mmCIF file of C-alpha atoms in Angstrom:
data_model
loop_
_atom_site.group_PDB
_atom_site.id
_atom_site.type_symbol
_atom_site.label_atom_id
_atom_site.label_comp_id
_atom_site.label_asym_id
_atom_site.label_seq_id
_atom_site.Cartn_x
_atom_site.Cartn_y
_atom_site.Cartn_z
ATOM 1 C CA MET A 1 2.091 -2.173 22.205
ATOM 2 C CA THR A 2 4.330 -4.069 19.815
ATOM 3 C CA VAL A 3 5.056 -2.873 16.501
ATOM 4 C CA LEU A 4 6.104 -5.576 13.871
ATOM 5 C CA VAL A 5 8.371 -4.483 11.037
ATOM 6 C CA THR A 6 8.644 -7.243 8.605
ATOM 7 C CA GLY A 7 11.415 -6.974 5.262
ATOM 8 C CA ALA A 8 13.475 -5.087 8.611
ATOM 9 C CA ASP A 9 17.023 -5.838 6.662
ATOM 10 C CA GLY A 10 15.961 -4.072 3.578
ATOM 11 C CA TYR A 11 16.184 -0.457 2.321
ATOM 12 C CA ILE A 12 12.915 0.976 3.444
ATOM 13 C CA GLY A 13 12.615 -1.468 5.943
ATOM 14 C CA TRP A 14 15.338 -0.972 7.773
ATOM 15 C CA PRO A 15 15.476 2.825 8.374
ATOM 16 C CA THR A 16 11.384 2.559 8.867
ATOM 17 C CA ALA A 17 12.373 0.211 12.162
ATOM 18 C CA LEU A 18 15.167 2.924 13.568
ATOM 19 C CA ARG A 19 12.372 6.086 12.881
ATOM 20 C CA ILE A 20 9.672 4.118 14.844
ATOM 21 C CA ALA A 21 11.833 2.722 17.230
ATOM 22 C CA THR A 22 13.155 6.033 18.024
ATOM 23 C CA ARG A 23 9.759 7.193 18.729
ATOM 24 C CA THR A 24 8.242 4.887 21.067
ATOM 25 C CA THR A 25 9.014 3.083 23.986
ATOM 26 C CA ASP A 26 7.033 0.311 23.068
ATOM 27 C CA ARG A 27 8.709 -3.025 21.265
ATOM 28 C CA VAL A 28 9.265 -2.902 18.000
ATOM 29 C CA VAL A 29 10.296 -6.378 16.459
ATOM 30 C CA LEU A 30 11.853 -6.584 12.781
ATOM 31 C CA VAL A 31 11.859 -9.750 10.582
ATOM 32 C CA ASP A 32 13.690 -10.909 7.674
ATOM 33 C CA THR A 33 15.257 -13.614 5.906
ATOM 34 C CA LEU A 34 18.085 -11.742 4.924
ATOM 35 C CA ALA A 35 17.397 -12.858 1.459
ATOM 36 C CA ARG A 36 18.134 -9.841 -0.173
ATOM 37 C CA ARG A 37 21.753 -10.173 0.391
ATOM 38 C CA GLU A 38 21.502 -13.313 -1.355
ATOM 39 C CA TRP A 39 19.397 -11.997 -4.052
ATOM 40 C CA VAL A 40 21.684 -9.158 -4.940
ATOM 41 C CA ASP A 41 24.999 -11.787 -4.780
ATOM 42 C CA SER A 42 23.281 -13.882 -7.037
ATOM 43 C CA VAL A 43 23.522 -11.459 -9.934
ATOM 44 C CA GLY A 44 26.864 -10.452 -9.118
ATOM 45 C CA SER A 45 26.253 -7.293 -7.436
ATOM 46 C CA THR A 46 26.047 -5.823 -3.798
ATOM 47 C CA SER A 47 25.292 -2.875 -2.133
ATOM 48 C CA ALA A 48 27.598 0.186 -2.545
ATOM 49 C CA VAL A 49 27.382 1.460 1.295
ATOM 50 C CA PRO A 50 28.373 -1.604 3.668
ATOM 51 C CA ALA A 51 25.052 -2.713 5.516
ATOM 52 C CA ALA A 52 26.070 -4.194 8.807
ATOM 53 C CA GLU A 53 24.945 -7.399 9.651
ATOM 54 C CA MET A 54 21.635 -7.275 11.835
ATOM 55 C CA ALA A 55 23.159 -7.935 15.549
ATOM 56 C CA GLU A 56 25.607 -4.986 14.699
ATOM 57 C CA ARG A 57 22.945 -3.046 13.289
ATOM 58 C CA LEU A 58 20.787 -3.068 16.661
ATOM 59 C CA ALA A 59 23.872 -2.575 19.049
ATOM 60 C CA ALA A 60 24.595 0.617 17.207
ATOM 61 C CA ALA A 61 20.575 1.272 17.778
ATOM 62 C CA GLU A 62 21.092 1.470 21.429
ATOM 63 C CA GLU A 63 24.411 3.177 21.901
ATOM 64 C CA VAL A 64 23.629 5.848 19.469
ATOM 65 C CA HIS A 65 19.630 6.351 19.416
ATOM 66 C CA GLY A 66 18.909 4.789 22.794
ATOM 67 C CA CYS A 67 16.853 2.182 21.077
ATOM 68 C CA ALA A 68 16.939 -0.892 23.577
ATOM 69 C CA ASN A 69 13.212 -1.703 22.432
ATOM 70 C CA LEU A 70 14.652 -3.038 18.696
ATOM 71 C CA SER A 71 14.630 -6.992 18.740
ATOM 72 C CA PHE A 72 14.739 -9.090 15.591
ATOM 73 C CA ILE A 73 13.947 -12.245 14.124
ATOM 74 C CA GLU A 74 15.171 -14.682 11.284
ATOM 75 C CA GLY A 75 12.001 -15.952 9.630
ATOM 76 C CA ASP A 76 10.505 -16.969 6.742
ATOM 77 C CA LEU A 77 6.867 -15.416 6.267
ATOM 78 C CA THR A 78 6.105 -17.272 3.734
ATOM 79 C CA ASP A 79 5.722 -20.970 5.893
ATOM 80 C CA THR A 80 2.556 -20.455 7.621
ATOM 81 C CA GLU A 81 4.546 -21.651 11.174
ATOM 82 C CA THR A 82 6.594 -19.105 11.575
ATOM 83 C CA VAL A 83 3.877 -16.184 11.010
ATOM 84 C CA ASP A 84 1.588 -18.367 13.910
ATOM 85 C CA ARG A 85 4.838 -18.062 16.105
ATOM 86 C CA LEU A 86 5.196 -14.577 15.740
ATOM 87 C CA LEU A 87 1.214 -13.566 16.108
ATOM 88 C CA SER A 88 0.897 -15.606 18.556
ATOM 89 C CA ILE A 89 3.964 -14.486 21.256
ATOM 90 C CA HIS A 90 4.329 -10.993 20.241
ATOM 91 C CA GLU A 91 0.527 -9.969 19.435
ATOM 92 C CA PRO A 92 1.420 -6.848 17.466
ATOM 93 C CA SER A 93 -1.175 -4.107 17.055
ATOM 94 C CA VAL A 94 0.933 -2.734 14.024
ATOM 95 C CA ILE A 95 2.107 -4.945 11.437
ATOM 96 C CA VAL A 96 4.705 -2.802 8.681
ATOM 97 C CA HIS A 97 4.756 -5.760 5.907
ATOM 98 C CA THR A 98 7.492 -4.153 4.064
ATOM 99 C CA ALA A 99 9.036 -7.942 2.873
ATOM 100 C CA ALA A 100 9.142 -8.472 -0.617
ATOM 101 C CA GLN A 101 11.196 -9.675 -3.432
ATOM 102 C CA PRO A 102 11.152 -5.996 -4.710
ATOM 103 C CA SER A 103 13.011 -5.965 -8.247
ATOM 104 C CA ALA A 104 11.081 -6.038 -11.575
ATOM 105 C CA PRO A 105 13.984 -7.160 -13.589
ATOM 106 C CA TYR A 106 14.485 -9.998 -11.310
ATOM 107 C CA SER A 107 11.399 -11.063 -11.623
ATOM 108 C CA GLN A 108 11.563 -11.071 -15.795
ATOM 109 C CA ILE A 109 14.870 -13.134 -15.871
ATOM 110 C CA ASN A 110 12.925 -16.527 -16.214
ATOM 111 C CA GLY A 111 9.996 -18.768 -15.084
ATOM 112 C CA GLU A 112 11.545 -19.568 -12.146
ATOM 113 C CA ARG A 113 12.464 -16.021 -10.794
ATOM 114 C CA ALA A 114 8.607 -14.928 -11.636
ATOM 115 C CA ASN A 115 7.507 -17.767 -9.849
ATOM 116 C CA TYR A 116 9.300 -17.530 -6.990
ATOM 117 C CA THR A 117 8.982 -13.815 -6.699
ATOM 118 C CA GLN A 118 4.804 -14.518 -6.834
ATOM 119 C CA HIS A 119 5.320 -17.095 -4.425
ATOM 120 C CA ASN A 120 7.096 -15.085 -1.791
ATOM 121 C CA ASN A 121 5.624 -12.113 -1.805
ATOM 122 C CA MET A 122 1.987 -13.377 -1.948
ATOM 123 C CA GLN A 123 1.815 -16.106 0.162
ATOM 124 C CA ALA A 124 4.121 -14.059 3.002
ATOM 125 C CA THR A 125 0.964 -11.178 2.538
ATOM 126 C CA ARG A 126 -1.622 -13.573 2.692
ATOM 127 C CA ASN A 127 -0.019 -16.144 5.787
ATOM 128 C CA LEU A 128 -0.326 -12.538 7.655
ATOM 129 C CA LEU A 129 -3.233 -11.594 7.043
ATOM 130 C CA TRP A 130 -5.054 -14.886 7.601
ATOM 131 C CA GLY A 131 -3.027 -15.172 10.409
ATOM 132 C CA LEU A 132 -4.296 -11.951 12.204
ATOM 133 C CA GLU A 133 -7.962 -13.439 11.787
ATOM 134 C CA GLU A 134 -6.922 -16.692 12.896
ATOM 135 C CA HIS A 135 -5.388 -15.342 16.315
ATOM 136 C CA GLY A 136 -8.065 -12.712 16.887
ATOM 137 C CA LEU A 137 -5.913 -10.089 16.287
ATOM 138 C CA THR A 138 -8.217 -8.380 13.774
ATOM 139 C CA ASP A 139 -7.713 -4.748 15.020
ATOM 140 C CA THR A 140 -4.437 -4.717 14.775
ATOM 141 C CA HIS A 141 -3.868 -1.971 11.836
ATOM 142 C CA PHE A 142 -1.914 -4.028 8.662
ATOM 143 C CA ILE A 143 0.352 -1.597 6.292
ATOM 144 C CA GLU A 144 2.157 -2.561 3.253
ATOM 145 C CA THR A 145 3.885 -1.064 0.984
ATOM 146 C CA THR A 146 2.713 -2.046 -2.388
ATOM 147 C CA THR A 147 3.838 -0.064 -5.325
ATOM 148 C CA THR A 148 1.945 2.614 -7.899
ATOM 149 C CA GLY A 149 3.308 0.209 -10.635
ATOM 150 C CA VAL A 150 -0.427 -1.022 -9.920
ATOM 151 C CA TYR A 151 -1.443 1.322 -12.027
ATOM 152 C CA GLY A 152 0.286 1.294 -14.965
ATOM 153 C CA ALA A 153 0.522 4.103 -17.453
ATOM 154 C CA PRO A 154 -3.119 5.438 -17.846
ATOM 155 C CA GLU A 155 -3.966 8.580 -20.329
ATOM 156 C CA PHE A 156 -5.865 9.916 -17.087
ATOM 157 C CA PRO A 157 -4.968 11.523 -13.832
ATOM 158 C CA ILE A 158 -4.437 8.134 -11.498
ATOM 159 C CA PRO A 159 -6.937 8.696 -8.509
ATOM 160 C CA GLU A 160 -5.209 7.690 -4.676
ATOM 161 C CA GLY A 161 -7.170 4.490 -4.543
ATOM 162 C CA GLY A 162 -9.861 3.563 -6.478
ATOM 163 C CA ALA A 163 -11.952 4.802 -9.629
ATOM 164 C CA THR A 164 -15.883 6.246 -10.037
ATOM 165 C CA MET A 165 -16.992 3.476 -12.991
ATOM 166 C CA GLU A 166 -20.269 4.420 -15.624
ATOM 167 C CA HIS A 167 -21.820 1.529 -16.787
ATOM 168 C CA GLU A 168 -25.629 1.926 -18.177
ATOM 169 C CA GLY A 169 -26.565 4.874 -16.151
ATOM 170 C CA GLU A 170 -24.895 3.348 -12.942
ATOM 171 C CA ARG A 171 -22.140 4.645 -11.132
ATOM 172 C CA ASP A 172 -20.071 2.885 -8.351
ATOM 173 C CA GLU A 173 -16.539 3.312 -6.593
ATOM 174 C CA VAL A 174 -14.663 0.640 -7.713
ATOM 175 C CA PRO A 175 -10.578 -0.783 -7.340
ATOM 176 C CA PHE A 176 -8.740 0.716 -9.502
ATOM 177 C CA PRO A 177 -7.648 -2.062 -12.420
ATOM 178 C CA ALA A 178 -4.343 -3.981 -11.901
ATOM 179 C CA MET A 179 -2.312 -2.826 -15.008
ATOM 180 C CA ALA A 180 0.942 -4.318 -13.554
ATOM 181 C CA GLY A 181 3.872 -4.430 -16.255
ATOM 182 C CA SER A 182 6.097 -6.980 -14.693
ATOM 183 C CA TRP A 183 5.611 -10.457 -12.997
ATOM 184 C CA TYR A 184 6.808 -8.417 -9.431
ATOM 185 C CA HIS A 185 4.100 -5.834 -10.140
ATOM 186 C CA LEU A 186 1.595 -7.878 -10.379
ATOM 187 C CA THR A 187 2.311 -9.532 -6.806
ATOM 188 C CA LYS A 188 1.699 -6.143 -5.306
ATOM 189 C CA SER A 189 -2.082 -5.911 -7.356
ATOM 190 C CA HIS A 190 -3.226 -9.342 -5.877
ATOM 191 C CA ASP A 191 -1.966 -8.197 -2.393
ATOM 192 C CA ALA A 192 -3.870 -5.092 -3.079
ATOM 193 C CA ALA A 193 -6.644 -7.264 -3.798
ATOM 194 C CA ASN A 194 -5.923 -9.257 -0.898
ATOM 195 C CA MET A 195 -5.777 -6.880 1.421
ATOM 196 C CA ARG A 196 -9.051 -5.185 0.450
ATOM 197 C CA LEU A 197 -10.679 -8.762 0.632
ATOM 198 C CA ALA A 198 -8.915 -9.257 4.743
ATOM 199 C CA HIS A 199 -10.737 -5.843 5.159
ATOM 200 C CA THR A 200 -14.299 -7.049 4.045
ATOM 201 C CA GLN A 201 -13.890 -10.559 5.311
ATOM 202 C CA PHE A 202 -12.103 -10.253 8.555
ATOM 203 C CA ASP A 203 -12.415 -5.982 9.636
ATOM 204 C CA ILE A 204 -8.915 -5.799 9.720
ATOM 205 C CA PRO A 205 -7.682 -1.952 9.132
ATOM 206 C CA ILE A 206 -5.867 -1.679 6.343
ATOM 207 C CA SER A 207 -3.218 1.012 4.821
ATOM 208 C CA ASP A 208 -2.146 0.323 1.302
ATOM 209 C CA VAL A 209 0.629 2.211 0.930
ATOM 210 C CA ARG A 210 1.249 2.260 -2.667
ATOM 211 C CA THR A 211 5.333 3.233 -3.103
ATOM 212 C CA ALA A 212 6.740 5.392 -5.952
ATOM 213 C CA ILE A 213 10.285 4.903 -6.555
ATOM 214 C CA THR A 214 12.100 5.744 -3.775
ATOM 215 C CA TYR A 215 15.935 7.584 -3.874
ATOM 216 C CA GLY A 216 18.098 8.212 -0.809
ATOM 217 C CA SER A 217 21.062 6.845 0.472
ATOM 218 C CA GLU A 218 20.097 7.637 4.472
ATOM 219 C CA THR A 219 17.571 9.253 7.292
ATOM 220 C CA GLU A 220 18.173 10.961 9.820
ATOM 221 C CA GLU A 221 18.778 8.059 11.938
ATOM 222 C CA THR A 222 20.867 6.267 9.977
ATOM 223 C CA ALA A 223 22.855 9.294 8.753
ATOM 224 C CA ALA A 224 24.037 9.520 12.628
ATOM 225 C CA ASP A 225 26.642 6.427 12.352
ATOM 226 C CA PRO A 226 28.250 3.942 9.544
ATOM 227 C CA ARG A 227 26.862 0.609 11.345
ATOM 228 C CA LEU A 228 23.266 1.940 10.854
ATOM 229 C CA ALA A 229 23.809 2.415 7.313
ATOM 230 C CA THR A 230 20.620 1.581 5.156
ATOM 231 C CA ARG A 231 21.677 -0.665 1.990
ATOM 232 C CA PHE A 232 22.136 1.098 -1.619
ATOM 233 C CA ASP A 233 21.556 -1.198 -4.580
ATOM 234 C CA PHE A 234 22.837 0.268 -7.753
ATOM 235 C CA ASP A 235 22.756 -2.603 -10.501
ATOM 236 C CA TYR A 236 20.604 -3.194 -13.145
ATOM 237 C CA TYR A 237 17.713 -5.988 -11.051
ATOM 238 C CA PHE A 238 18.207 -3.819 -7.809
ATOM 239 C CA GLY A 239 18.947 -0.503 -8.357
ATOM 240 C CA VAL A 240 16.044 1.750 -9.488
ATOM 241 C CA VAL A 241 16.843 3.978 -11.947
ATOM 242 C CA ALA A 242 17.880 7.489 -9.929
ATOM 243 C CA HIS A 243 20.501 4.886 -7.543
ATOM 244 C CA ARG A 244 21.220 3.538 -11.124
ATOM 245 C CA PHE A 245 22.400 6.546 -13.008
ATOM 246 C CA CYS A 246 24.140 7.985 -9.297
ATOM 247 C CA ALA A 247 26.255 5.468 -9.316
ATOM 248 C CA GLN A 248 27.031 5.387 -13.200
ATOM 249 C CA ALA A 249 27.964 8.798 -12.715
ATOM 250 C CA VAL A 250 30.607 8.874 -9.716
ATOM 251 C CA ALA A 251 31.935 6.282 -11.720
ATOM 252 C CA GLU A 252 32.029 8.628 -14.928
ATOM 253 C CA TYR A 253 30.149 6.287 -16.843
ATOM 254 C CA PRO A 254 27.735 7.348 -19.718
ATOM 255 C CA MET A 255 24.192 7.285 -18.111
ATOM 256 C CA THR A 256 22.205 5.338 -20.029
ATOM 257 C CA VAL A 257 18.315 6.494 -21.403
ATOM 258 C CA TYR A 258 16.435 4.679 -23.135
ATOM 259 C CA GLY A 259 14.524 6.381 -26.209
ATOM 260 C CA ARG A 260 13.205 10.054 -25.263
ATOM 261 C CA GLY A 261 13.194 9.384 -21.910
ATOM 262 C CA GLU A 262 10.679 12.319 -21.740
ATOM 263 C CA GLN A 263 8.056 9.195 -20.098
ATOM 264 C CA ARG A 264 7.156 10.505 -16.537
ATOM 265 C CA LYS A 265 7.467 8.277 -13.478
ATOM 266 C CA PRO A 266 6.199 8.919 -9.731
ATOM 267 C CA PHE A 267 9.370 9.065 -7.166
ATOM 268 C CA ILE A 268 9.823 10.034 -3.450
ATOM 269 C CA ALA A 269 12.945 10.514 -1.343
ATOM 270 C CA LEU A 270 13.514 7.586 1.339
ATOM 271 C CA GLU A 271 13.222 10.748 3.895
ATOM 272 C CA ASP A 272 10.054 11.302 2.855
ATOM 273 C CA ALA A 273 9.190 7.231 2.461
ATOM 274 C CA VAL A 274 10.110 6.335 5.631
ATOM 275 C CA GLU A 275 8.017 9.525 7.311
ATOM 276 C CA GLY A 276 4.843 8.512 6.451
ATOM 277 C CA LEU A 277 4.863 4.646 7.425
ATOM 278 C CA ALA A 278 6.231 5.545 10.518
ATOM 279 C CA ARG A 279 3.548 8.246 10.983
ATOM 280 C CA LEU A 280 1.036 5.740 9.924
ATOM 281 C CA ALA A 281 2.555 2.898 12.229
ATOM 282 C CA LEU A 282 2.391 5.371 15.628
ATOM 283 C CA SER A 283 -1.144 6.894 14.853
ATOM 284 C CA ASP A 284 -3.231 6.766 17.508
ATOM 285 C CA PRO A 285 -5.505 4.030 17.512
ATOM 286 C CA ALA A 286 -8.492 6.061 18.756
ATOM 287 C CA GLU A 287 -8.133 8.169 15.910
ATOM 288 C CA ARG A 288 -7.251 5.843 12.932
ATOM 289 C CA PRO A 289 -9.762 5.467 10.122
ATOM 290 C CA ASP A 290 -11.264 2.119 11.080
ATOM 291 C CA ASP A 291 -11.305 1.274 7.645
ATOM 292 C CA HIS A 292 -9.342 0.766 4.001
ATOM 293 C CA VAL A 293 -7.301 3.260 3.039
ATOM 294 C CA VAL A 294 -4.954 3.809 -0.096
ATOM 295 C CA TYR A 295 -2.267 6.403 0.107
ATOM 296 C CA ASN A 296 -0.183 6.934 -3.128
ATOM 297 C CA GLN A 297 3.351 7.242 -1.469
ATOM 298 C CA VAL A 298 4.672 9.757 -4.290
ATOM 299 C CA THR A 299 5.734 13.422 -4.250
ATOM 300 C CA ARG A 300 6.096 14.038 -7.652
ATOM 301 C CA ALA A 301 6.352 12.802 -11.233
ATOM 302 C CA ILE A 302 9.643 13.443 -13.094
ATOM 303 C CA SER A 303 10.957 12.161 -16.447
ATOM 304 C CA ILE A 304 13.930 10.104 -17.213
ATOM 305 C CA VAL A 305 15.889 12.518 -19.152
ATOM 306 C CA GLU A 306 15.361 15.078 -15.806
ATOM 307 C CA VAL A 307 16.511 12.628 -13.868
ATOM 308 C CA ALA A 308 19.295 11.794 -16.246
ATOM 309 C CA GLU A 309 20.122 15.499 -16.740
ATOM 310 C CA THR A 310 19.733 16.912 -12.638
ATOM 311 C CA ILE A 311 22.116 13.837 -11.724
ATOM 312 C CA ALA A 312 24.643 14.922 -14.353
ATOM 313 C CA ASP A 313 24.452 18.338 -13.448
ATOM 314 C CA VAL A 314 24.748 17.972 -9.315
ATOM 315 C CA ALA A 315 27.641 15.404 -10.177
ATOM 316 C CA GLY A 316 28.949 18.301 -11.586
ATOM 317 C CA GLU A 317 29.709 19.914 -7.935
ATOM 318 C CA PHE A 318 31.731 16.667 -7.240
ATOM 319 C CA ASP A 319 34.080 17.330 -10.083
ATOM 320 C CA LEU A 320 32.540 14.566 -11.835
ATOM 321 C CA ASP A 321 32.088 14.139 -15.833
ATOM 322 C CA VAL A 322 29.127 12.308 -16.758
ATOM 323 C CA ASP A 323 27.658 12.171 -20.179
ATOM 324 C CA VAL A 324 23.718 11.251 -20.967
ATOM 325 C CA GLU A 325 23.445 9.025 -23.315
ATOM 326 C CA HIS A 326 20.654 7.812 -25.208
ATOM 327 C CA PHE A 327 19.661 3.830 -26.686
ATOM 328 C CA GLU A 328 17.134 2.527 -28.688
ATOM 329 C CA ASN A 329 14.014 1.654 -26.089
ATOM 330 C CA PRO A 330 13.814 -2.239 -26.584
ATOM 331 C CA ARG A 331 9.902 -1.442 -25.134
ATOM 332 C CA GLU A 332 6.753 -0.590 -26.552
ATOM 333 C CA GLU A 333 5.448 2.511 -24.403
ATOM 334 C CA ASP A 334 4.693 5.972 -24.543
ATOM 335 C CA GLU A 335 8.049 8.154 -23.897
ATOM 336 C CA THR A 336 6.400 11.359 -23.879
ATOM 337 C CA HIS A 337 4.123 10.048 -20.991
ATOM 338 C CA LYS A 338 2.690 12.746 -18.446
ATOM 339 C CA MET A 339 1.906 10.596 -15.653
ATOM 340 C CA GLU A 340 -0.238 12.829 -13.454
ATOM 341 C CA ILE A 341 -0.705 11.206 -10.312
ATOM 342 C CA GLU A 342 -3.256 12.325 -7.175
ATOM 343 C CA ASN A 343 -1.366 12.362 -3.560
ATOM 344 C CA ASP A 344 -3.314 14.469 -1.074
ATOM 345 C CA ARG A 345 -4.148 12.020 1.462
ATOM 346 C CA TYR A 346 -0.361 11.192 1.384
ATOM 347 C CA VAL A 347 0.901 14.792 1.492
ATOM 348 C CA ASP A 348 -1.567 15.291 4.497
ATOM 349 C CA LEU A 349 0.262 12.368 6.046
ATOM 350 C CA ILE A 350 3.572 13.699 6.229
ATOM 351 C CA ASP A 351 2.641 17.556 6.826
ATOM 352 C CA GLY A 352 3.417 18.443 3.100
ATOM 353 C CA GLN A 353 7.059 18.348 3.504
ATOM 354 C CA SER A 354 9.090 17.231 0.881
ATOM 355 C CA THR A 355 12.786 16.507 0.024
ATOM 356 C CA THR A 356 13.368 17.921 -3.940
ATOM 357 C CA PHE A 357 14.959 15.400 -6.454
ATOM 358 C CA GLU A 358 17.938 17.733 -6.694
ATOM 359 C CA GLU A 359 18.874 17.422 -2.566
ATOM 360 C CA GLY A 360 18.521 13.745 -2.776
ATOM 361 C CA VAL A 361 21.065 13.423 -5.642
ATOM 362 C CA ARG A 362 23.668 15.444 -3.804
ATOM 363 C CA GLU A 363 23.084 13.448 -0.650
ATOM 364 C CA VAL A 364 23.457 10.514 -2.652
ATOM 365 C CA LEU A 365 26.466 11.451 -4.301
ATOM 366 C CA GLY A 366 27.684 12.971 -1.188
ATOM 367 C CA THR A 367 27.429 9.146 0.327
ATOM 368 C CA ILE A 368 28.388 6.684 -2.647
ATOM 369 C CA GLY A 369 31.507 8.924 -3.464
ATOM 370 C CA GLU A 370 32.871 7.055 -0.764
ATOM 371 C CA TYR A 371 32.801 4.032 -2.210
ATOM 372 C CA ASP A 372 33.771 4.679 -5.704
ATOM 373 C CA ASP A 373 36.015 1.591 -5.909
ATOM 374 C CA THR A 374 33.189 -0.743 -4.746
ATOM 375 C CA ILE A 375 31.005 0.755 -7.628
ATOM 376 C CA GLU A 376 33.497 0.846 -10.160
ATOM 377 C CA ALA A 377 34.263 -2.569 -9.395
ATOM 378 C CA HIS A 378 30.902 -3.702 -10.475
ATOM 379 C CA GLU A 379 30.417 -1.219 -13.165
ATOM 380 C CA ASP A 380 29.433 -4.180 -16.000
ATOM 381 C CA ARG A 381 26.253 -4.527 -13.678
ATOM 382 C CA PHE A 382 24.948 -1.258 -14.272
ATOM 383 C CA LEU A 383 23.485 -3.331 -18.081
ATOM 384 C CA PRO A 384 20.751 -6.529 -17.778
ATOM 385 C CA ASP A 385 23.637 -9.247 -18.625
ATOM 386 C CA VAL A 386 25.089 -9.850 -15.510
ATOM 387 C CA LEU A 387 24.150 -13.598 -14.086
ATOM 388 C CA THR A 388 27.332 -15.409 -13.384
ATOM 389 C CA GLY A 389 28.692 -19.098 -13.316
ATOM 390 C CA ASP A 390 25.520 -21.181 -13.194
ATOM 391 C CA GLU A 391 23.204 -18.893 -13.595
ATOM 392 C CA ALA A 392 24.874 -17.626 -16.597
ATOM 393 C CA ALA A 393 24.304 -20.571 -18.660
ATOM 394 C CA LYS A 394 20.613 -21.261 -17.366
ATOM 395 C CA THR A 395 19.798 -18.142 -18.204
ATOM 396 C CA ALA A 396 21.055 -18.556 -22.150
ATOM 397 C CA SER A 397 19.596 -21.362 -21.904
ATOM 398 C CA ASP A 398 16.844 -20.582 -21.053
ATOM 399 C CA ALA A 399 16.597 -18.082 -23.552
ATOM 400 C CA GLU A 400 17.499 -20.200 -26.476
ATOM 401 C CA GLU A 401 14.170 -21.747 -26.091
ATOM 402 C CA SER A 402 12.386 -18.779 -25.731
ATOM 403 C CA SER A 403 11.145 -15.842 -28.054
ATOM 404 C CA SER A 404 10.504 -13.303 -24.964
ATOM 405 C CA ASP A 405 13.706 -10.723 -24.435
ATOM 406 C CA GLU A 406 14.449 -11.571 -21.019
ATOM 407 C CA THR A 407 16.351 -8.047 -20.642
ATOM 408 C CA GLN A 408 13.769 -5.562 -21.563
ATOM 409 C CA PRO A 409 14.433 -2.773 -19.190
ATOM 410 C CA VAL A 410 11.865 -2.497 -16.528
ATOM 411 C CA ASP A 411 11.791 0.104 -14.069
ATOM 412 C CA THR A 412 12.473 -1.377 -10.350
ATOM 413 C CA GLU A 413 10.440 -0.033 -7.763
ATOM 414 C CA ALA A 414 10.983 0.381 -4.236
ATOM 415 C CA GLU A 415 10.909 -2.272 -1.677
#
């Protein structure tokens, strides 16, 4: 058996690949363009935690965990020929597809970034799905991390997948409507629809794992050696809100909450996210649902102000003095929205395990506190006016020609 992990240089992709490799002797083939490093660099930021190059990571994985079954291919999944070679040579029985441009704010910078994000994300998924059909690999279990962001913020409990619609006395189960709020989130809405179509037309078993805002700096495997660390982004464009607040705490920089901040968002710890993906990837084919299944990869909803206040409280344990400050919210949104989201299927998948948010914050602050110099050197990247050089000039020019606000705060999801 071969497991193919895409986006394997990324925040979730790397620890997921490592966990899978420690639990099986089967081949685990990693694929990535390494573009995430370039995207973050383009907004003038960097990972707080040094992310080793892939060759060093693989050597450390074998040395520390005995993972001689890992291999890496640098390749672009938007290129059809690259995908064809991958599938024809490796014939994976499982694909864990985490590759994407994952940032909502980055996709909102201008039309060029929106177009790039949509082409990159959707083309890669289409190539993989059609490639499985054209190479006779329709028994391959296709697992993709989409996002809970496809649901938007409805005023009713969000189902785990579809919903029941009633019209003129008739009822049917229908896919949940795409209510995404960014050009990035729409890519995952389209991916969800394309996966459903691929299952209907090609009979490919699909697991659509709708990933919540993911927080945490390490997993059991990555913590074993600094060379195995996953990246940790903290800037406005690529740092999810919890990570950005933690970095602000380390820099003793006021945590920036827009508006009242009482609106709740779905969260999951990195450890819990990785566990679910690994269990899906290594599930017994005979017991795996030969179906299209949606998982809400979330363990709880937390308000933004609670996120900030919890981080401020835990920061005190590290002798960090940080304030929570509220700023006018430039977005039109319900700042008291009490998001409810069903997650029974996902909680069952991970046997109910759940890292508490406070535990996750304590782990993060303990990790990134060692890299406070890096964070403080980039603290101007906490806010959205971070493009530099030619990019800054181009964005300024675009802003003058457009009435849209390019710096609206948009919550970043997981990769």
